mmCIF file of C-alpha atoms in Angstrom:
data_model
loop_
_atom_site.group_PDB
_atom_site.id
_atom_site.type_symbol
_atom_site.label_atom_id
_atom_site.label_comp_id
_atom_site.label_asym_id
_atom_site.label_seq_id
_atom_site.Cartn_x
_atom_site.Cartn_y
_atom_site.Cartn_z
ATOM 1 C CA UNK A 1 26.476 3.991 32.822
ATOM 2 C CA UNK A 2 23.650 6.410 33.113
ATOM 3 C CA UNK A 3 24.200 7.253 29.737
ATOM 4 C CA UNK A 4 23.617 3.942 28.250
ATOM 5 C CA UNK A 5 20.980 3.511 30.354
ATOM 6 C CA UNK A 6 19.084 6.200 28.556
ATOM 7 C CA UNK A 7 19.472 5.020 25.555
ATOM 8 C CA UNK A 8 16.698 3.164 22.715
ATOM 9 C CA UNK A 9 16.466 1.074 20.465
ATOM 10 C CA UNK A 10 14.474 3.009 17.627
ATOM 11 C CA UNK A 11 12.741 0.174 16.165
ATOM 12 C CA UNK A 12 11.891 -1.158 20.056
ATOM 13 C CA UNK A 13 10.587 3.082 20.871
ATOM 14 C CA UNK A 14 8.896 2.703 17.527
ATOM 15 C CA UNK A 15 6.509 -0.134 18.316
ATOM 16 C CA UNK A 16 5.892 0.825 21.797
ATOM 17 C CA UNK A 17 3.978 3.802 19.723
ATOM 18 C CA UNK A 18 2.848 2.627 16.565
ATOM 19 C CA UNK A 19 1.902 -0.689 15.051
ATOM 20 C CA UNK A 20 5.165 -1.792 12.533
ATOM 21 C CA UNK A 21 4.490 -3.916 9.674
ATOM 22 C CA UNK A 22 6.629 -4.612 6.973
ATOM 23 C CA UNK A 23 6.642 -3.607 3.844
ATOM 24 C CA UNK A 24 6.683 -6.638 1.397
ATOM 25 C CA UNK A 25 3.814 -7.433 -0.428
ATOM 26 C CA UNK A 26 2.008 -4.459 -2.162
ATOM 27 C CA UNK A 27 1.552 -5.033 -5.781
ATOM 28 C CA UNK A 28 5.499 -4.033 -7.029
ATOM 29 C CA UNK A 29 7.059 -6.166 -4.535
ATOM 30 C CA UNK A 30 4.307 -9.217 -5.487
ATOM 31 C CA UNK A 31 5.345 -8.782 -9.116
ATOM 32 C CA UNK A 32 8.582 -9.601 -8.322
ATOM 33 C CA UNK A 33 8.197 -12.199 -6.391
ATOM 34 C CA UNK A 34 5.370 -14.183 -8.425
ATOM 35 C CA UNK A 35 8.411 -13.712 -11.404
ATOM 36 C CA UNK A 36 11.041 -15.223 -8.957
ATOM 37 C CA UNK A 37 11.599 -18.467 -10.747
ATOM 38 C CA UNK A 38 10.936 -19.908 -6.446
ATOM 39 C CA UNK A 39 7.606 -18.822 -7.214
ATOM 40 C CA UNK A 40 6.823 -21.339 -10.370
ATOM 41 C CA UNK A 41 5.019 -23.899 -8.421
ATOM 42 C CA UNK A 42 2.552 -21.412 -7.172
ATOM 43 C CA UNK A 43 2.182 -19.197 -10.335
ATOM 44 C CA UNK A 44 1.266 -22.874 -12.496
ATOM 45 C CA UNK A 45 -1.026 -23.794 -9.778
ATOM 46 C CA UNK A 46 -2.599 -20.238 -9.604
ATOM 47 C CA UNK A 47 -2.444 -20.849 -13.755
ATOM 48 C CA UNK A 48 -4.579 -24.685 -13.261
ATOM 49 C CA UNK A 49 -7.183 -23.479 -10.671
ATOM 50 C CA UNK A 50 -7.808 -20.185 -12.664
ATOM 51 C CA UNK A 51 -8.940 -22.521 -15.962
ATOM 52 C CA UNK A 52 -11.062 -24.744 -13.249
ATOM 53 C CA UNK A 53 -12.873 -22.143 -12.229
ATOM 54 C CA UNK A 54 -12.794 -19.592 -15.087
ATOM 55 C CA UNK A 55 -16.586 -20.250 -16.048
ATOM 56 C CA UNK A 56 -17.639 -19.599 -12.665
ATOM 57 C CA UNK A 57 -15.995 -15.504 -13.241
ATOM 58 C CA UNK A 58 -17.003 -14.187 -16.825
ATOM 59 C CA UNK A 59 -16.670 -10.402 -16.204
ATOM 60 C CA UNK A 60 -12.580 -10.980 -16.525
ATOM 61 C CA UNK A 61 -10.119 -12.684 -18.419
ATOM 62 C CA UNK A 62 -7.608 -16.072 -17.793
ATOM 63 C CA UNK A 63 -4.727 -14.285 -17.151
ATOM 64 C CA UNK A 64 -6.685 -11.553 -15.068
ATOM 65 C CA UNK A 65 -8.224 -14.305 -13.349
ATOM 66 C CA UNK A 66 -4.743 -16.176 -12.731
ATOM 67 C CA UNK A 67 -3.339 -12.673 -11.447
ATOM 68 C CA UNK A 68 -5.605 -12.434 -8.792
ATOM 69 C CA UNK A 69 -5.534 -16.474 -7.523
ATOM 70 C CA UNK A 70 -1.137 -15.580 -7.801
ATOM 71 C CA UNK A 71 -2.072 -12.888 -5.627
ATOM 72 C CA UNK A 72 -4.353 -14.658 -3.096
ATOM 73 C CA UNK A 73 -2.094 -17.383 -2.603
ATOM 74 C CA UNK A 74 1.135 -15.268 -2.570
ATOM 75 C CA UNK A 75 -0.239 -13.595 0.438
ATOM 76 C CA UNK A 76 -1.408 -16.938 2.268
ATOM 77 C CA UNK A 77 1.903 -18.184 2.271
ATOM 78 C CA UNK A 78 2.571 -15.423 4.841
ATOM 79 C CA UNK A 79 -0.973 -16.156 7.306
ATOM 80 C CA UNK A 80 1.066 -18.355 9.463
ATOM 81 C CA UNK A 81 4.119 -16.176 10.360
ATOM 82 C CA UNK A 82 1.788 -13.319 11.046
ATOM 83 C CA UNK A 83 -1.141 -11.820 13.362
ATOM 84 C CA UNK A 84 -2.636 -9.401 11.991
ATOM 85 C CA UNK A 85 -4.485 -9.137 8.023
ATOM 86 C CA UNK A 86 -3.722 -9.744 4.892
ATOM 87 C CA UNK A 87 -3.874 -6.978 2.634
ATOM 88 C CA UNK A 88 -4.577 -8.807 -1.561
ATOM 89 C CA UNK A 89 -4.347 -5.688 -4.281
ATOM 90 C CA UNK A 90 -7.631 -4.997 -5.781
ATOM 91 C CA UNK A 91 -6.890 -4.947 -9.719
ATOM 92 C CA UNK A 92 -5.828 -1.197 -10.434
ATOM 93 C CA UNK A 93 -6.732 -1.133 -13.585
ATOM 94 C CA UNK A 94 -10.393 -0.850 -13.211
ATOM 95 C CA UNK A 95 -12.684 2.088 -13.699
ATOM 96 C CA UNK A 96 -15.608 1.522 -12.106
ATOM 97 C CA UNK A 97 -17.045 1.392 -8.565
ATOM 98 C CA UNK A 98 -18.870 -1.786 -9.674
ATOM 99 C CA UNK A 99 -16.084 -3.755 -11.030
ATOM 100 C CA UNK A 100 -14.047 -2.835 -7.989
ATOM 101 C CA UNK A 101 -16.623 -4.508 -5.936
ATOM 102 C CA UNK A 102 -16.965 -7.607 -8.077
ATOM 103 C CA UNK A 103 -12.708 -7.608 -7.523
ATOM 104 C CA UNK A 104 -13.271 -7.482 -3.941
ATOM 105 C CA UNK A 105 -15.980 -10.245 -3.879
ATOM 106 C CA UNK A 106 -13.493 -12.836 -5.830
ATOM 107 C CA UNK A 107 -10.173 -11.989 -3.353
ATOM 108 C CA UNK A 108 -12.797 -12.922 -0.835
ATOM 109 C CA UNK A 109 -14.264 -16.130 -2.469
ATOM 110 C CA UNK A 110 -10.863 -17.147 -3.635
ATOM 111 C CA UNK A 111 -9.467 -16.972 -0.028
ATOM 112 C CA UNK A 112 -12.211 -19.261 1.652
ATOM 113 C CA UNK A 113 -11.726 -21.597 -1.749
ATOM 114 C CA UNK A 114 -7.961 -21.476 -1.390
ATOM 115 C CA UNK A 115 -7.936 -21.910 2.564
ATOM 116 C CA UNK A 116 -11.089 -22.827 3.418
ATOM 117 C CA UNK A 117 -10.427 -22.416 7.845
ATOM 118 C CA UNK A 118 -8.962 -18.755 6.764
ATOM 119 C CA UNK A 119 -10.833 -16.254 8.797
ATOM 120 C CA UNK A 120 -12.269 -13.836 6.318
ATOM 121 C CA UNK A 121 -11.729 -11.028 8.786
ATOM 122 C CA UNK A 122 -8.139 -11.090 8.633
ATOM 123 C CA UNK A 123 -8.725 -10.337 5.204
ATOM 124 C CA UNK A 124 -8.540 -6.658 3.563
ATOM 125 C CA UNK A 125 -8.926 -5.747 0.161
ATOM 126 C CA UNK A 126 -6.353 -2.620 -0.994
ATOM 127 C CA UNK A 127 -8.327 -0.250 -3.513
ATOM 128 C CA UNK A 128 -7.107 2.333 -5.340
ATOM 129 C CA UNK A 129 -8.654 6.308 -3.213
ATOM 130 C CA UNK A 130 -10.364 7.120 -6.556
ATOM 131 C CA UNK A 131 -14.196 8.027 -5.865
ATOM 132 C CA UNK A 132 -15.151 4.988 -8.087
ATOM 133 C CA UNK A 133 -12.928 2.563 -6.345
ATOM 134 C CA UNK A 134 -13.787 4.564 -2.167
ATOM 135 C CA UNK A 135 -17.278 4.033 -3.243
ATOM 136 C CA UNK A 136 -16.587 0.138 -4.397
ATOM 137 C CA UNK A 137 -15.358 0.241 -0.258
ATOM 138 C CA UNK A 138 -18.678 1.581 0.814
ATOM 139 C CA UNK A 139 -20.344 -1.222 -0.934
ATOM 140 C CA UNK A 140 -17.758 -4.369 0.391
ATOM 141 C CA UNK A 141 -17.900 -3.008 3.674
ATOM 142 C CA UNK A 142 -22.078 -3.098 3.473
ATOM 143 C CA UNK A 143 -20.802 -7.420 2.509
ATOM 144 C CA UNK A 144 -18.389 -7.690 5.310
ATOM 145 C CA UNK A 145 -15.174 -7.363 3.634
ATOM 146 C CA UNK A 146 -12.781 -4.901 4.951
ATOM 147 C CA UNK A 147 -10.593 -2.324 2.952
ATOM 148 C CA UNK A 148 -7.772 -0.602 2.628
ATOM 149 C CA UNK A 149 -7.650 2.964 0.789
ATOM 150 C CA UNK A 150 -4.148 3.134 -0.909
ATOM 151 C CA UNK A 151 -2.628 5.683 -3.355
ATOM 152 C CA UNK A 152 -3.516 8.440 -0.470
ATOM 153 C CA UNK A 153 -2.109 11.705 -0.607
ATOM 154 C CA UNK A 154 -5.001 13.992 0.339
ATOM 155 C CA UNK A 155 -7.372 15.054 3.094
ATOM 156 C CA UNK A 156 -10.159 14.826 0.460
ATOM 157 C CA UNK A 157 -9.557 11.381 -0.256
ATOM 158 C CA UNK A 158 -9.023 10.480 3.453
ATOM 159 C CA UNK A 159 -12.014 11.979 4.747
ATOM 160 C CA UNK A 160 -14.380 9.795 1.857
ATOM 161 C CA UNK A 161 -12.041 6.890 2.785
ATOM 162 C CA UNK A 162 -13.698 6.985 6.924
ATOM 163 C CA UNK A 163 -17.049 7.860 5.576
ATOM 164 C CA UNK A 164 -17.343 4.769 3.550
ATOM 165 C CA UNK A 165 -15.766 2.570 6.224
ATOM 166 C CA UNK A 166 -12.167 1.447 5.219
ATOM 167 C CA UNK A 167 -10.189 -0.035 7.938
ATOM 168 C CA UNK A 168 -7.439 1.343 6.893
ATOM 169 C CA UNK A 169 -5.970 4.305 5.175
ATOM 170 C CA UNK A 170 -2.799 4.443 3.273
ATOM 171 C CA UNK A 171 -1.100 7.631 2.993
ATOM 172 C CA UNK A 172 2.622 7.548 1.068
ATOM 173 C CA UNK A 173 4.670 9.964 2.831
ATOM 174 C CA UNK A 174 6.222 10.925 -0.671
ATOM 175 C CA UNK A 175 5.196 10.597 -4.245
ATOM 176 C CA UNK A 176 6.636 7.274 -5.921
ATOM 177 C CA UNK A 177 9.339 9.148 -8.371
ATOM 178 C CA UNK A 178 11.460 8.970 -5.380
ATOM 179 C CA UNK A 179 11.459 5.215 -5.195
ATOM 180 C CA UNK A 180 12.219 4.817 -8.608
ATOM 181 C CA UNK A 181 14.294 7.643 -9.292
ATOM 182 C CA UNK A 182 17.925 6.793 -10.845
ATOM 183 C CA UNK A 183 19.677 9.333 -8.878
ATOM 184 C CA UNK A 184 18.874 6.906 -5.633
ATOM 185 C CA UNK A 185 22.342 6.108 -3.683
ATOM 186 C CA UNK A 186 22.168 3.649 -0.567
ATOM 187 C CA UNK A 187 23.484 4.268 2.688
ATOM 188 C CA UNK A 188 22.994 3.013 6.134
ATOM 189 C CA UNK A 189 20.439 5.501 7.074
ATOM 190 C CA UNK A 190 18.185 3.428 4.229
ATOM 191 C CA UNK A 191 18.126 5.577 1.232
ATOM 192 C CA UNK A 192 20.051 8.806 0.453
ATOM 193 C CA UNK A 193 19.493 10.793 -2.874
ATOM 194 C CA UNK A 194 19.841 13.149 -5.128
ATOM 195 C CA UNK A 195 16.058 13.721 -6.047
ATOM 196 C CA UNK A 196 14.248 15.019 -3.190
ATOM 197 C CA UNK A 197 10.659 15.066 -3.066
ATOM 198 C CA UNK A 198 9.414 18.677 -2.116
ATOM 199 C CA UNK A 199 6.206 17.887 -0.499
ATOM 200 C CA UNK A 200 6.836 14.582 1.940
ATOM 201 C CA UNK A 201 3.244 15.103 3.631
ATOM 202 C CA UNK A 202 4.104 13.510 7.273
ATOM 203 C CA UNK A 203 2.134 16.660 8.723
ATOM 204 C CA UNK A 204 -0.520 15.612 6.566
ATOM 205 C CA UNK A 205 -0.439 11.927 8.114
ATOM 206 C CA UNK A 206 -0.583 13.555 11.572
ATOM 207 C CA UNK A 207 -3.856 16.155 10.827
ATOM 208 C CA UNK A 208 -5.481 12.771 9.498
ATOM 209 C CA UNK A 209 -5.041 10.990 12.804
ATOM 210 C CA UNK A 210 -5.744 13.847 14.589
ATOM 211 C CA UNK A 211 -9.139 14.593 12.616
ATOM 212 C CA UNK A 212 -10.026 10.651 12.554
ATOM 213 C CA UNK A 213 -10.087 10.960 16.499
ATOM 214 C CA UNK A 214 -11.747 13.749 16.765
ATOM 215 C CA UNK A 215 -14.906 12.978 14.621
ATOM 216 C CA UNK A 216 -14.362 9.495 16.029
ATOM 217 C CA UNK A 217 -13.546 7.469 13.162
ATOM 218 C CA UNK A 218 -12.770 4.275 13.088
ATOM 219 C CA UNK A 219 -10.570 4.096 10.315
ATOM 220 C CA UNK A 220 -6.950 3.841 10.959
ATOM 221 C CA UNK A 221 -4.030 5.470 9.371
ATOM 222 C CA UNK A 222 -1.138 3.594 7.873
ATOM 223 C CA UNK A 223 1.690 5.499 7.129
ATOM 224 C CA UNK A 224 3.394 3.758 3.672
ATOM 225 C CA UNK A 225 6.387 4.930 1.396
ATOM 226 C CA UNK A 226 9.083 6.209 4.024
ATOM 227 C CA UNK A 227 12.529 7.278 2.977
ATOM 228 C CA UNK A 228 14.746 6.964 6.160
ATOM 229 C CA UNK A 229 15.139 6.763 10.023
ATOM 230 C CA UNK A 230 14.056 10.494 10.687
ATOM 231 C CA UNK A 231 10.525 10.233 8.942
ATOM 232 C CA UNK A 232 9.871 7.103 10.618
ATOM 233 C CA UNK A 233 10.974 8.726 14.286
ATOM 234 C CA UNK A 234 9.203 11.451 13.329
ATOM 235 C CA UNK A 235 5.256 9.703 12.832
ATOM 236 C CA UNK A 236 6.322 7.930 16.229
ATOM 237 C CA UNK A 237 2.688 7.688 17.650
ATOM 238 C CA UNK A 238 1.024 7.002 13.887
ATOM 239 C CA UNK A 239 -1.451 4.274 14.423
ATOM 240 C CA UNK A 240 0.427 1.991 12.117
ATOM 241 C CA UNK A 241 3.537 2.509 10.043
ATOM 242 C CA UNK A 242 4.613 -0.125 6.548
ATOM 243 C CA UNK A 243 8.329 0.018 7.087
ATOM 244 C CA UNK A 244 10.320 -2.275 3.930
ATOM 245 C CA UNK A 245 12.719 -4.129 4.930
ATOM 246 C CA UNK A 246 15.981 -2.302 4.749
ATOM 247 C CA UNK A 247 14.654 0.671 6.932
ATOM 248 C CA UNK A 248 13.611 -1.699 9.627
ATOM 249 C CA UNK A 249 16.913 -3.294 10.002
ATOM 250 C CA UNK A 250 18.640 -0.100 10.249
ATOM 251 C CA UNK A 251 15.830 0.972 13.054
ATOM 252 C CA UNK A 252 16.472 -2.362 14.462
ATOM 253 C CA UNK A 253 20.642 -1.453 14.550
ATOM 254 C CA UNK A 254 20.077 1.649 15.870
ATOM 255 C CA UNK A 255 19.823 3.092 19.263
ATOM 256 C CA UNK A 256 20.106 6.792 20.116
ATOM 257 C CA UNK A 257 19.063 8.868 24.108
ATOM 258 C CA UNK A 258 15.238 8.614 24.589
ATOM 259 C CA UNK A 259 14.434 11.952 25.242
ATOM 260 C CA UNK A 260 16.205 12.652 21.427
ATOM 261 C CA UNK A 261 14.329 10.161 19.811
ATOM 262 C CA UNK A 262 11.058 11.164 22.033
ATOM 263 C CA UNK A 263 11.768 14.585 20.915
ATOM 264 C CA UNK A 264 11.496 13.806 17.058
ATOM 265 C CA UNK A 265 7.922 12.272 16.870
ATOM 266 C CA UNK A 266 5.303 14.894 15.556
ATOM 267 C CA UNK A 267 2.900 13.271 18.284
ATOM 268 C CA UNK A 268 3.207 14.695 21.205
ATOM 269 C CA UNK A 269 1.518 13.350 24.978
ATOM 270 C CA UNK A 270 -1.648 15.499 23.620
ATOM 271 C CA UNK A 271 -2.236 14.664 19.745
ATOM 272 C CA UNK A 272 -4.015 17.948 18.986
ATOM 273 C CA UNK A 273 -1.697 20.147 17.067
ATOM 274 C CA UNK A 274 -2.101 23.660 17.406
ATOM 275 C CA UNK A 275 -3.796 25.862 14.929
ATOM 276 C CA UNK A 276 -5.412 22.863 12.556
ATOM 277 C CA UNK A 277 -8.643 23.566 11.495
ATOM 278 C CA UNK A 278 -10.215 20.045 12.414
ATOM 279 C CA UNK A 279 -13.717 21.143 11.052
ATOM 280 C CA UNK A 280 -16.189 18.160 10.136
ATOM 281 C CA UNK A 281 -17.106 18.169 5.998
ATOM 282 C CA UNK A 282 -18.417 15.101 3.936
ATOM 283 C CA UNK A 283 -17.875 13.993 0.782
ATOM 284 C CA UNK A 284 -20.340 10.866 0.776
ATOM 285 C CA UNK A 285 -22.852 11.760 -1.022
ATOM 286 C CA UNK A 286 -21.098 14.639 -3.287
ATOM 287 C CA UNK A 287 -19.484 13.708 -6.075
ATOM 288 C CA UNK A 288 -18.830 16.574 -7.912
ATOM 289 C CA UNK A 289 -17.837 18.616 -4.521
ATOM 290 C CA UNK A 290 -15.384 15.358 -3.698
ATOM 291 C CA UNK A 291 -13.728 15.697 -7.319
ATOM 292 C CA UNK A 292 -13.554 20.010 -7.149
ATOM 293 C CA UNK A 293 -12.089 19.558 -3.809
ATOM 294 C CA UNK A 294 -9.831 16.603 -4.454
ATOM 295 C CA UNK A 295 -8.460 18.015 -7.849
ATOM 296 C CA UNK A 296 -7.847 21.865 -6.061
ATOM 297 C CA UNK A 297 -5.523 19.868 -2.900
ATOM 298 C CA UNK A 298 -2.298 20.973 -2.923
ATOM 299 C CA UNK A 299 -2.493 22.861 -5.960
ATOM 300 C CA UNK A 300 -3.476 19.748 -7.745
ATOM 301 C CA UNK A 301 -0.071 17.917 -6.515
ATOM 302 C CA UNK A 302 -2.148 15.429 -4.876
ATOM 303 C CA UNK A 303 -4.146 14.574 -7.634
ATOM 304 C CA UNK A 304 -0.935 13.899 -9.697
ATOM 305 C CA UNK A 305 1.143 11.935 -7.389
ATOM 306 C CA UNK A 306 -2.472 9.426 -7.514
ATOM 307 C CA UNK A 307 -2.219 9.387 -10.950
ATOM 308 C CA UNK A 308 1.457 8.422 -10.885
ATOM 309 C CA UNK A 309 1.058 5.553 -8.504
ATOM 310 C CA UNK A 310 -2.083 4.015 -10.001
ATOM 311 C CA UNK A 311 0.056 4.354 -13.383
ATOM 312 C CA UNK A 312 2.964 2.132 -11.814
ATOM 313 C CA UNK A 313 0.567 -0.370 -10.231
ATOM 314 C CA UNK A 314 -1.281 -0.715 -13.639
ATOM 315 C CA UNK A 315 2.380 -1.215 -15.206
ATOM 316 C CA UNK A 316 3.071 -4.082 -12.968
ATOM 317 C CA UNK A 317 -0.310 -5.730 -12.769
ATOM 318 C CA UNK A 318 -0.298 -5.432 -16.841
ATOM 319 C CA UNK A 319 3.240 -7.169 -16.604
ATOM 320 C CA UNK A 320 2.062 -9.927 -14.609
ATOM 321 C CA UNK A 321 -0.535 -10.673 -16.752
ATOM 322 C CA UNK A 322 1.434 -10.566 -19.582
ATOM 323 C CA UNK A 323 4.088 -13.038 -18.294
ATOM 324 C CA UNK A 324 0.784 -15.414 -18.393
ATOM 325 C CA UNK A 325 -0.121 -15.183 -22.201
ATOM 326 C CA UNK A 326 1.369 -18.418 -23.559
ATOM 327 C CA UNK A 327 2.823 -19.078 -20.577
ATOM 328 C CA UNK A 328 6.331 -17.684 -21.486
ATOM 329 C CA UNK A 329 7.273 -17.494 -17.959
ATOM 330 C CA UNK A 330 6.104 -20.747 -17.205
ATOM 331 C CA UNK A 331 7.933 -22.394 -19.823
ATOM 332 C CA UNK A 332 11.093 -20.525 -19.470
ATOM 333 C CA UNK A 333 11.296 -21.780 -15.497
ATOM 334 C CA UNK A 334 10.355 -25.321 -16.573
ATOM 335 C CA UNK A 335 13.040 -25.482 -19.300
ATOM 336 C CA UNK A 336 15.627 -23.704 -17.950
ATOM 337 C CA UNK A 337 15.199 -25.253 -14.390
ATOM 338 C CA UNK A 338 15.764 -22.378 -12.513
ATOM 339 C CA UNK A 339 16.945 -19.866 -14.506
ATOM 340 C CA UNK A 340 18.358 -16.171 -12.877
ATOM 341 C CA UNK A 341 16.958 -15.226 -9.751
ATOM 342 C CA UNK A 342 17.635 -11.541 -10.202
ATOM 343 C CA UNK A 343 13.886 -11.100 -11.693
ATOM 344 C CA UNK A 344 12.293 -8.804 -14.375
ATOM 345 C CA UNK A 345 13.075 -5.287 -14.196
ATOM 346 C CA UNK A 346 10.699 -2.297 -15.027
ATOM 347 C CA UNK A 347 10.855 -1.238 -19.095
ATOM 348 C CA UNK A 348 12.730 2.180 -18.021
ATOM 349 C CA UNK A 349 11.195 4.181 -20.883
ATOM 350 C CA UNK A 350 7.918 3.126 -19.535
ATOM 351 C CA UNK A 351 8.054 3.923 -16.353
ATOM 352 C CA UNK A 352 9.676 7.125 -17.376
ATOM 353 C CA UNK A 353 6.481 8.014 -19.751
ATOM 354 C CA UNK A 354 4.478 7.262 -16.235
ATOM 355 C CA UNK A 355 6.604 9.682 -13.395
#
């Protein structure tokens, strides 16, 4: 009896430590879903409104246009099941801090159009943690629109991402080949595989926190991009963790003694880790010392594994949009009625050329 007694739930330990939030709607899991024949109503209606309105936004095209009402209104469908923000994809494909901000401004005007008794604070914007688009976040926050820094794998990139005000950050614990990697079996401990990514950085998520606090940021760090149980246990007392949905129904099957599980989380009662040069630098106002610094992290890894996600979110956004031109997909769910509900799959040679 004592023995049971002592035992947890891990996804019940989890949340008494960390925000948990699930993982559904970044821009890969949106592409599928705004494919998913389900989705037809909204994608024509996102399709109608976007011609409406299309004079009123001349700085981007129909179907870019249509991609980012699919978006808005994909994520509204979720406002009333939920408390906390949305988070709508800035487009990745831009290149410039001032078309990032123009991005942000229309996910903001399209929301209050869309759902006009939306609270815009429950909105955030996710922006790619280039210095174009973390200095696009400067400039929304300055308008009142929050942000989220994604494609994180750096202290460079986090540190610009708190001086210019994001809400959040989004650090992946692992570079994105290992999502997408062919090798991948399933087990019940979430995913199991042959490729293993040599440089998860879950120490790096912790030094973040640790150097947020103690320069008293506001920003907060959201831990994305998690393999399995252990790396979740481990960032136990991470201010927020994106957890997809397989992984958090093994945490929520799984129970194991408290003082094991307690025992696995990198944050300890006194968050300070020992021997981490917490020293305050800025990257504001520096461009070229932000780029020298961000391109030397790591050896350069980090600078690589941004490229390789942006690369993947351009893929999809680019496939959205091109599921728009002549309305293919349109059509085909109209004529075929339904149609298969497996949804598109990635061009493999493409997404090969990108990892």
């Amino acid at each position: 009896m004592g023995s049971l007694a002592e035992n947890v739930n891990l996804l019940g330990y989890l949340r008494s430590r960390s925000r948990v939030d699930c993982d559904s709607l970044d821009i890969q899991h949106a592409y599928y879903e705004l494919l998913n024949p389900q989705r037809a109503a909204l994608l024509k209606k996102s399709a109608g409104l976007a011609r409406e309105i299309q004079s009123e936004f001349k700085d981007v095209t129909f179907e870019e246009l249509a991609v980012e009402i699919a978006m808005v209104n994909l994520s509204l469908t979720v406002v009333p099941f939920i408390t906390g923000a949305i988070h709508v994809m800035a487009n990745p494909t831009l290149a410039s801090t001032e078309k990032f901000v123009k991005c942000g401004q229309r996910i903001a005007s399209l929301c209050s159009r869309l759902e006009p008794n939306f609270d815009l604070s429950r909105l955030c914007v996710k922006v790619v943690a280039t210095w174009e688009g973390l200095q696009a976040c400067r400039k929304l926050k300055s308008l009142g629109i929050n942000t989220l820094a994604t494609t994180l794998f750096t202290m460079e990139q986090a540190i610009l991402a708190a001086e210019v005000g994001c809400v959040y950050i989004a650090p992946f614990v692992h570079e994105l080949k290992a999502f997408f990697d062919d090798t991948k079996q399933r087990s019940k401990d979430a995913y199991i595989d042959r490729y293993h990514d040599e440089g998860p950085i879950i120490p790096l998520c912790v030094k973040i926190q640790q150097y947020y606090e103690c320069h008293s940021y506001e920003t907060r760090v959201k831990a994305a991009g998690l393999l399995n149980v252990d790396e979740a246990m481990k960032l136990a007392g991470i201010q927020s963790l994106t957890i997809a949905p397989d992984l958090l129904r093994t945490l929520s099957d799984t129970t194991e003694p408290e003082k094991e599980t307690s025992e696995r989380s990198m944050f300890k009662k006194n968050t300070r880790a020992e021997g981490q040069a917490l020293e305050y630098t800025s990257y504001v106002d520096d461009e070229s010392k932000f780029r020298k610094s961000f391109a030397r992290s790591e050896g350069g890894k980090g600078q690589v594994k941004t490229s390789q996600v942006r690369a993947l979110f351009t893929f999809a956004c680019e496939r959205l949009v091109d599921a728009l031109v002549g309305n293919r997909h349109l059509l085909r769910i109209s004529d075929q009625g339904g149609g298969n509900d497996e949804g598109p799959r990635l061009d493999e040679d493409r997404v090969a050329l990108i990892l």
